[in-house]
Short mmCIF file of C-alpha atoms in Angstrom, two decimals:
data_model
loop_
_atom_site.label_atom_id
_atom_site.label_comp_id
_atom_site.label_asym_id
_atom_site.label_seq_id
_atom_site.Cartn_x
_atom_site.Cartn_y
_atom_site.Cartn_z
CA MET A 1 153.35 65.57 29.55
CA LYS A 2 150.76 66.04 31.57
CA LYS A 3 149.04 62.80 32.04
CA THR A 4 152.93 61.37 33.28
CA ASN A 5 153.12 63.42 35.67
CA VAL A 6 149.66 62.55 36.82
CA LEU A 7 150.25 58.95 36.43
CA PHE A 8 153.76 59.58 38.74
CA SER A 9 151.83 61.32 41.41
CA LEU A 10 149.79 58.43 41.90
CA ILE A 11 152.17 55.58 41.18
CA LEU A 12 154.08 58.09 44.18
CA LEU A 13 150.79 58.23 46.09
CA VAL A 14 149.72 54.31 45.84
CA SER A 15 153.24 52.93 46.81
CA CYS A 16 153.64 56.15 49.91
CA SER A 17 150.19 54.35 50.86
CA LEU A 18 151.09 51.17 51.17
CA ILE A 19 154.68 52.17 52.63
CA SER A 20 152.96 54.08 55.32
CA PHE A 21 151.05 50.63 56.06
CA SER A 22 153.84 48.42 56.28
CA THR A 23 155.61 50.87 58.64
CA TYR A 24 152.90 51.85 60.71
CA GLY A 25 152.74 47.78 61.25
CA GLN A 26 155.34 47.67 62.61
CA ARG A 27 155.24 50.28 64.67
CA GLY A 28 154.11 48.95 68.12
CA ASP A 29 158.09 48.66 68.63
CA GLY A 30 156.99 44.78 69.59
CA PRO A 31 158.36 41.84 68.89
CA PRO A 32 159.57 41.25 65.12
CA ASN A 33 156.40 40.98 62.45
CA GLY A 34 154.79 37.27 62.79
CA GLU A 35 155.04 37.34 66.46
CA ARG A 36 151.51 37.56 68.60
CA LYS A 37 151.12 40.49 70.78
CA GLY A 38 148.40 39.82 73.32
CA PRO A 39 148.24 38.65 76.30
CA PRO A 40 149.32 35.51 78.15
CA HIS A 41 148.47 32.01 76.95
CA GLY A 42 149.81 29.10 77.39
CA GLY A 43 153.03 28.53 79.59
CA ARG A 44 154.36 26.89 82.67
CA GLY A 45 153.11 28.62 85.71
CA PRO A 46 155.80 30.99 86.86
CA GLU A 47 158.78 30.34 88.72
CA GLN A 48 161.08 32.57 90.45
CA THR A 49 164.56 32.61 92.10
CA LYS A 50 163.31 33.94 95.28
CA THR A 51 159.40 33.93 96.65
CA LEU A 52 158.44 36.39 98.69
CA GLU A 53 158.14 33.82 101.52
CA GLU A 54 161.90 33.15 101.01
CA ILE A 55 162.16 36.63 101.17
CA GLY A 56 160.60 36.11 105.13
CA GLY A 57 159.87 38.92 107.21
CA TYR A 58 156.10 39.34 108.85
CA LYS A 59 152.77 38.55 107.80
CA ILE A 60 149.70 40.41 108.43
CA GLY A 61 148.51 39.35 112.39
CA ASP A 62 152.36 38.84 113.45
CA VAL A 63 153.93 40.63 116.71
CA ALA A 64 156.45 42.98 114.91
CA THR A 65 160.10 42.81 117.61
CA ASP A 66 160.61 45.89 119.15
CA PHE A 67 164.23 47.16 118.54
CA SER A 68 166.68 49.82 119.76
CA LEU A 69 168.43 51.72 117.43
CA LYS A 70 170.13 55.01 117.32
CA ASN A 71 168.30 58.20 116.52
CA VAL A 72 169.59 61.23 114.57
CA ASP A 73 170.31 63.09 118.09
CA GLY A 74 172.16 60.21 119.57
CA ASN A 75 169.48 58.73 121.30
CA MET A 76 168.69 55.52 121.54
CA VAL A 77 165.20 54.50 120.54
CA SER A 78 162.72 51.42 120.86
CA LEU A 79 159.18 51.49 120.27
CA ALA A 80 158.34 50.69 124.13
CA ASP A 81 159.65 54.36 124.43
CA ILE A 82 157.28 55.92 122.71
CA LYS A 83 154.21 56.70 125.23
CA ASN A 84 150.73 56.49 124.81
CA ALA A 85 151.19 54.97 121.70
CA LYS A 86 148.05 53.52 119.80
CA GLY A 87 150.50 52.51 117.01
CA TYR A 88 153.52 52.82 115.29
CA ILE A 89 153.68 53.78 111.66
CA VAL A 90 157.29 51.53 111.06
CA THR A 91 159.07 53.02 107.70
CA PHE A 92 161.76 52.03 106.26
CA THR A 93 163.54 54.54 104.34
CA CYS A 94 166.36 55.93 103.16
CA ASN A 95 168.84 59.06 102.22
CA GLU A 96 169.37 58.73 98.40
CA CYS A 97 166.94 57.01 97.09
CA PRO A 98 164.56 59.20 94.88
CA PHE A 99 161.26 57.58 96.16
CA ALA A 100 162.06 58.08 99.37
CA LYS A 101 162.34 61.33 98.90
CA MET A 102 159.36 62.20 97.02
CA TYR A 103 157.55 60.71 100.10
CA GLU A 104 159.32 62.34 102.87
CA ASP A 105 157.45 65.76 102.75
CA ARG A 106 154.35 63.12 103.15
CA LEU A 107 156.09 61.21 105.96
CA ILE A 108 156.39 64.90 107.39
CA GLU A 109 152.72 65.15 106.92
CA LEU A 110 151.41 61.93 108.24
CA HIS A 111 153.24 62.05 111.77
CA THR A 112 152.41 65.93 112.41
CA LYS A 113 148.61 64.68 111.87
CA TYR A 114 148.42 61.25 113.88
CA ALA A 115 151.45 61.37 116.39
CA PRO A 116 148.89 63.45 118.45
CA LYS A 117 146.75 60.99 118.07
CA GLY A 118 148.80 58.04 118.82
CA TYR A 119 150.47 56.94 115.78
CA SER A 120 153.82 58.35 115.27
CA VAL A 121 156.37 57.91 111.94
CA ILE A 122 159.25 55.86 113.41
CA ALA A 123 161.91 55.44 109.93
CA ILE A 124 164.59 53.22 109.82
CA ASN A 125 167.38 53.31 107.42
CA PRO A 126 167.89 49.95 106.42
CA ASN A 127 171.22 50.35 104.09
CA SER A 128 174.33 49.65 104.36
CA ILE A 129 176.39 51.89 106.20
CA ALA A 130 179.07 51.67 104.24
CA SER A 131 177.86 53.92 101.62
CA ASP A 132 178.49 57.57 102.68
CA LYS A 133 175.65 58.78 101.38
CA GLU A 134 173.48 56.04 103.54
CA ASN A 135 175.70 56.63 106.50
CA PHE A 136 174.84 58.32 109.93
CA GLU A 137 176.39 61.21 109.05
CA ALA A 138 174.38 61.66 106.00
CA MET A 139 171.17 60.57 107.95
CA LYS A 140 172.05 63.33 110.01
CA LYS A 141 172.53 65.86 107.10
CA ARG A 142 169.25 65.03 105.89
CA ALA A 143 167.16 64.75 109.06
CA ALA A 144 168.62 68.26 109.81
CA GLU A 145 167.92 69.83 105.87
CA LYS A 146 164.32 68.18 105.84
CA ASN A 147 163.03 69.15 109.84
CA PHE A 148 161.81 65.29 110.19
CA PRO A 149 159.81 65.73 113.49
CA PHE A 150 160.10 61.81 113.74
CA ALA A 151 162.98 59.85 114.79
CA TYR A 152 165.32 58.60 111.81
CA LEU A 153 167.14 55.60 112.95
CA VAL A 154 170.55 53.82 111.90
CA ASP A 155 169.74 50.13 111.46
CA ASP A 156 173.54 50.04 112.00
CA LYS A 157 173.65 45.75 111.95
CA GLN A 158 171.54 45.49 109.45
CA GLU A 159 169.22 43.29 111.41
CA ILE A 160 166.13 45.06 112.22
CA PHE A 161 165.04 45.04 108.35
CA PRO A 162 164.61 41.24 107.27
CA LYS A 163 163.26 40.64 110.72
CA TYR A 164 160.37 42.63 109.08
CA GLY A 165 160.92 41.73 105.67
CA ALA A 166 161.72 45.27 104.37
CA VAL A 167 162.75 44.70 100.68
CA ARG A 168 162.78 48.37 99.33
CA THR A 169 162.44 51.88 100.51
CA PRO A 170 160.49 53.24 101.71
CA HIS A 171 158.14 50.63 102.89
CA VAL A 172 155.67 50.64 105.28
CA PHE A 173 154.80 48.35 108.07
CA LEU A 174 151.90 49.94 109.96
CA LEU A 175 151.55 48.11 113.81
CA ASP A 176 149.38 48.69 116.31
CA ASN A 177 149.32 49.42 119.86
CA GLU A 178 150.45 45.65 120.64
CA ARG A 179 153.14 45.74 118.05
CA LYS A 180 150.36 43.09 115.86
CA VAL A 181 151.42 43.98 111.86
CA GLN A 182 148.53 45.66 110.60
CA TYR A 183 149.15 47.36 107.31
CA ILE A 184 152.63 46.46 104.80
CA GLY A 185 153.08 48.38 101.62
CA ALA A 186 153.22 51.51 99.91
CA ILE A 187 152.22 55.31 101.68
CA ASP A 188 149.69 55.89 98.67
CA ASN A 189 149.42 54.59 95.06
CA ASN A 190 150.95 57.77 93.42
CA SER A 191 154.83 57.92 94.74
CA ARG A 192 155.74 60.89 91.91
CA SER A 193 152.76 62.79 92.69
CA ALA A 194 151.08 63.99 95.98
CA LYS A 195 148.66 65.47 94.60
CA ASP A 196 146.94 62.85 91.86
CA VAL A 197 147.06 60.42 95.24
CA THR A 198 143.59 58.77 95.04
CA GLU A 199 144.02 55.86 98.06
CA LYS A 200 146.08 56.83 100.60
CA TYR A 201 146.59 52.88 102.11
CA VAL A 202 148.38 54.54 105.21
CA GLU A 203 146.14 56.70 106.56
CA ASN A 204 143.00 54.55 105.63
CA ALA A 205 145.05 51.88 107.53
CA ILE A 206 144.93 53.98 110.40
CA LEU A 207 141.22 55.06 110.33
CA ALA A 208 140.33 51.95 110.05
CA LEU A 209 142.44 50.72 112.95
CA GLU A 210 140.81 53.93 114.80
CA LYS A 211 137.43 52.92 114.46
CA GLY A 212 138.18 49.50 115.38
CA GLU A 213 138.39 47.47 112.04
CA LYS A 214 140.92 45.74 110.06
CA PRO A 215 142.69 47.75 107.07
CA THR A 216 141.63 46.92 103.31
CA PRO A 217 144.15 46.81 101.66
CA ASN A 218 146.60 45.31 104.58
CA LEU A 219 148.94 44.95 101.85
CA THR A 220 150.06 46.91 98.57
CA LYS A 221 153.49 47.01 96.54
CA ALA A 222 154.85 50.01 95.45
CA ILE A 223 158.10 50.31 93.38
CA GLY A 224 161.15 51.39 95.50
CA CYS A 225 165.13 51.21 96.10
CA PRO A 226 166.39 48.08 96.92
CA VAL A 227 167.74 47.78 100.42
CA LYS A 228 171.18 47.85 100.21
CA ALA A 229 172.38 44.96 102.02
CA LYS A 230 176.12 45.01 103.09
CA MET X 1 147.35 70.95 36.80
CA ASN X 2 151.63 69.88 37.45
CA PHE X 3 151.60 72.59 39.39
CA ARG X 4 148.87 71.86 41.32
CA LEU X 5 150.15 68.38 42.16
CA LEU X 6 153.60 69.52 42.70
CA PRO X 7 153.43 69.97 46.84
CA ILE X 8 151.50 66.84 46.31
CA ALA X 9 154.20 65.00 44.98
CA LEU X 10 156.63 66.41 47.17
CA THR X 11 155.02 65.88 50.74
CA ILE X 12 154.44 61.97 49.32
CA LEU X 13 157.63 62.05 48.01
CA PHE X 14 159.25 63.17 51.55
CA SER X 15 157.10 60.96 53.56
CA TYR X 16 158.35 58.17 51.37
CA GLY X 17 161.96 58.81 52.55
CA PHE X 18 160.61 59.89 55.88
CA SER X 19 159.39 56.52 56.21
CA THR X 20 161.93 54.93 54.71
CA LEU X 21 164.27 56.85 57.37
CA ASN X 22 162.45 55.01 60.20
CA SER X 23 162.26 51.60 58.77
CA LEU X 24 165.94 51.75 58.91
CA SER X 25 166.19 53.00 62.13
CA ASN X 26 164.16 50.60 63.52
CA LYS X 27 166.08 47.89 62.42
CA ASN X 28 169.59 49.63 63.61
CA THR X 29 168.39 49.42 67.48
CA THR X 30 170.29 46.39 67.43
CA THR X 31 173.70 48.18 66.83
CA THR X 32 173.03 52.02 67.79
CA VAL X 33 172.00 53.58 70.69
CA GLN X 34 168.34 54.19 70.47
CA THR X 35 167.68 57.65 69.91
CA ASP X 36 163.82 57.43 70.79
CA ILE X 37 162.40 56.13 74.42
CA PRO X 38 158.85 55.19 74.18
CA VAL X 39 157.19 55.87 77.08
CA TYR X 40 154.26 53.14 78.73
CA ASN X 41 152.02 52.76 80.59
CA PHE X 42 151.38 49.12 81.87
CA ASP X 43 148.62 48.48 79.22
CA GLU X 44 151.02 49.71 76.63
CA LEU X 45 153.82 47.48 78.27
CA GLU X 46 151.53 44.57 78.60
CA PRO X 47 152.33 43.05 75.45
CA LEU X 48 156.36 43.44 75.07
CA LEU X 49 155.90 40.82 77.95
CA TYR X 50 154.72 37.66 75.33
CA THR X 51 155.05 36.46 72.55
CA ASP X 52 154.10 33.75 70.22
CA SER X 53 157.99 32.80 69.08
CA LYS X 54 160.08 30.37 70.49
CA LYS X 55 162.61 33.47 70.57
CA THR X 56 164.18 33.82 73.87
CA TYR X 57 163.32 37.39 75.19
CA ILE X 58 164.45 39.05 78.66
CA ILE X 59 162.97 41.97 80.03
CA ASN X 60 164.97 43.61 82.98
CA PHE X 61 163.22 46.35 85.43
CA TRP X 62 165.58 49.03 85.92
CA ALA X 63 166.52 52.71 86.70
CA MET X 64 169.51 54.46 87.02
CA TRP X 65 168.56 55.43 90.83
CA CYS X 66 168.80 51.98 91.18
CA GLY X 67 172.61 51.07 92.02
CA PRO X 68 172.33 46.70 91.69
CA CYS X 69 170.48 47.35 88.45
CA ILE X 70 173.45 49.69 86.90
CA LYS X 71 175.80 47.33 88.63
CA GLU X 72 174.30 44.49 86.57
CA LEU X 73 173.75 46.23 83.54
CA PRO X 74 177.30 44.82 82.12
CA HIS X 75 176.26 41.26 82.54
CA PHE X 76 173.35 41.65 79.82
CA GLN X 77 175.62 43.25 77.36
CA GLU X 78 178.07 40.64 77.82
CA TYR X 79 175.42 38.20 77.38
CA GLN X 80 173.43 39.90 74.61
CA LYS X 81 176.77 39.73 72.69
CA ASN X 82 177.69 35.90 73.50
CA ASN X 83 173.55 35.45 72.34
CA PRO X 84 172.13 37.93 69.60
CA ASP X 85 169.56 35.78 69.35
CA VAL X 86 168.14 37.02 72.32
CA GLU X 87 166.45 39.50 72.34
CA ILE X 88 166.75 41.94 75.71
CA ILE X 89 164.55 45.25 76.62
CA PHE X 90 164.93 47.40 79.40
CA VAL X 91 162.28 48.60 80.84
CA SER X 92 163.45 51.51 82.66
CA LEU X 93 161.20 53.44 85.57
CA ASP X 94 163.25 56.57 85.63
CA PHE X 95 161.41 59.15 85.07
CA PRO X 96 160.14 61.06 82.11
CA LYS X 97 161.57 64.69 82.60
CA ASP X 98 164.90 62.73 82.96
CA ILE X 99 164.65 60.94 79.21
CA GLU X 100 166.85 63.53 77.14
CA SER X 101 168.58 64.74 80.06
CA ARG X 102 169.77 62.08 82.10
CA LEU X 103 169.00 58.63 80.27
CA LYS X 104 169.69 58.95 76.99
CA PRO X 105 173.10 60.62 77.91
CA PHE X 106 173.45 57.63 80.92
CA LEU X 107 172.60 55.24 77.61
CA LYS X 108 175.20 56.46 75.15
CA LYS X 109 177.81 56.35 78.06
CA LYS X 110 177.30 52.67 78.89
CA GLY X 111 177.02 51.80 75.29
CA ILE X 112 173.45 50.19 75.87
CA THR X 113 172.32 49.07 72.54
CA SER X 114 169.35 46.87 73.25
CA LYS X 115 165.85 48.42 73.17
CA VAL X 116 164.93 50.59 75.96
CA VAL X 117 161.46 51.52 76.81
CA LEU X 118 159.97 53.91 79.94
CA LEU X 119 157.06 52.59 82.03
CA ASP X 120 155.29 55.37 83.79
CA ASP X 121 152.37 53.80 85.42
CA PRO X 122 152.21 55.63 89.11
CA ASP X 123 149.57 52.88 89.95
CA SER X 124 152.33 50.34 90.66
CA ASN X 125 150.18 48.22 93.26
CA THR X 126 147.99 47.21 90.37
CA TRP X 127 150.47 46.63 88.12
CA ILE X 128 152.97 44.88 90.26
CA ASN X 129 150.88 41.62 90.50
CA LYS X 130 149.56 41.41 87.06
CA ILE X 131 153.42 40.60 86.16
CA ASP X 132 154.22 38.80 88.79
CA PRO X 133 152.25 38.29 92.38
CA ASN X 134 155.54 37.19 93.89
CA TRP X 135 157.04 40.55 92.93
CA SER X 136 157.67 42.60 95.78
CA GLY X 137 158.26 45.94 93.93
CA ALA X 138 161.51 45.96 94.39
CA ILE X 139 164.19 46.19 91.44
CA PRO X 140 166.12 45.01 89.17
CA PHE X 141 163.71 42.36 88.63
CA THR X 142 164.12 40.18 85.17
CA ILE X 143 161.36 38.11 83.35
CA ILE X 144 162.90 35.51 80.85
CA PHE X 145 160.59 34.18 78.51
CA ASN X 146 159.48 32.05 75.31
CA ASN X 147 156.04 30.88 74.03
CA LYS X 148 156.35 28.53 76.33
CA GLU X 149 158.35 29.37 79.41
CA ARG X 150 158.53 31.71 81.66
CA SER X 151 160.52 32.87 84.78
CA PHE X 152 160.64 35.76 87.25
CA HIS X 153 164.02 36.58 89.05
CA GLU X 154 163.47 39.59 91.72
CA ARG X 155 167.36 40.14 91.95
CA ALA X 156 170.73 41.12 90.27
CA PHE X 157 172.18 39.08 87.96
CA GLU X 158 176.18 38.11 89.24
CA SER X 159 177.82 37.69 85.82
CA ALA X 160 176.65 37.35 82.31
CA ILE X 161 176.69 33.21 82.98
CA ASP X 162 174.55 33.36 86.06
CA ILE X 163 172.11 34.94 83.14
CA GLU X 164 172.82 32.07 80.81
CA LYS X 165 172.74 29.22 83.06
CA GLU X 166 169.13 30.91 84.12
CA VAL X 167 167.85 30.96 80.48
CA LEU X 168 168.76 27.53 80.03
CA LYS X 169 167.43 26.85 83.44
CA THR X 170 163.79 28.92 82.43
CA ILE X 171 164.12 27.11 78.47
CA ASN X 172 165.62 23.95 78.09
CA LYS X 173 163.37 22.42 80.89
#
């Protein structure tokens, strides 16, 4: 009796470890058994329906267009209106996108720190004003809630963001005093957590311009909300 | 002796049952809403983006905060229904803190039965280019691939037929 019990337990032990092993093998949640998981090999080059070139917009060194867009205070704002500008932090952002929201405080900080040095944040909402969350009234409300110290402009005809090539919010275009594009991309390298940022892309780019140098990197990518066209 | 072995035997029995349950639920992911959403960094996600098999995979990067993404979800569901041999994996770029409170209820409400994983990797400037140098970072973004072919789509699909066309264009060259 004792012996059979021991035997039984042993069988259980062995079968259990076998089963655990086999489930462990499947655990990766990857492709089903027998398929290789790992880095690429073979296959053709990338193909996509719309390339970054087709999205268009400015490249580094291009002269960006000025504009005349309505600010949340009701006044029309152009880059040329900003006196003694050494550059412009043109930022496409919006009301509702969580990424845009996560960067609101950091945009305020950038403006507060660098506007006195000649680099103002000019925020432009590229989204369709058909949405009641993104229309001019909603923008005014958001600007008031956050007490934006910078201009928050509506691209109501949606003509400016395609010229720049803004595809997501937030999307920054740092221009120098001749409106030449010097940096395109994200504000820093951690959207979710300001305290975990290790590279402040826009700030570093401004500091480079201040020293008469070219920013590096001058192009960064980030996940953001797609611009809502009409 | 018997009594000393009893707890061990029970543990073994228990874990046996548990692992069986686990493998059962793994197999059921195609028919029911997923109960566990793994959170990956890019290195953990990357193996899912490649295969050695001829099977067609569709990886869709999306998020609950992305309007066009939500709009195209039903097209993927319809496509999946008509093409059960294709494996669709949704890579959510939502926030890990929202998994229980928002993501799971959302998937349930929408009846998403395909596999869903969450990518939580803040340094997107690095991994976006590793996936596709032509990708700007805007979502929705979709990869269609098997062991030989691969295509990238930085746009929302308009219909299940739209998806099907792109799959045929990619795989049956």
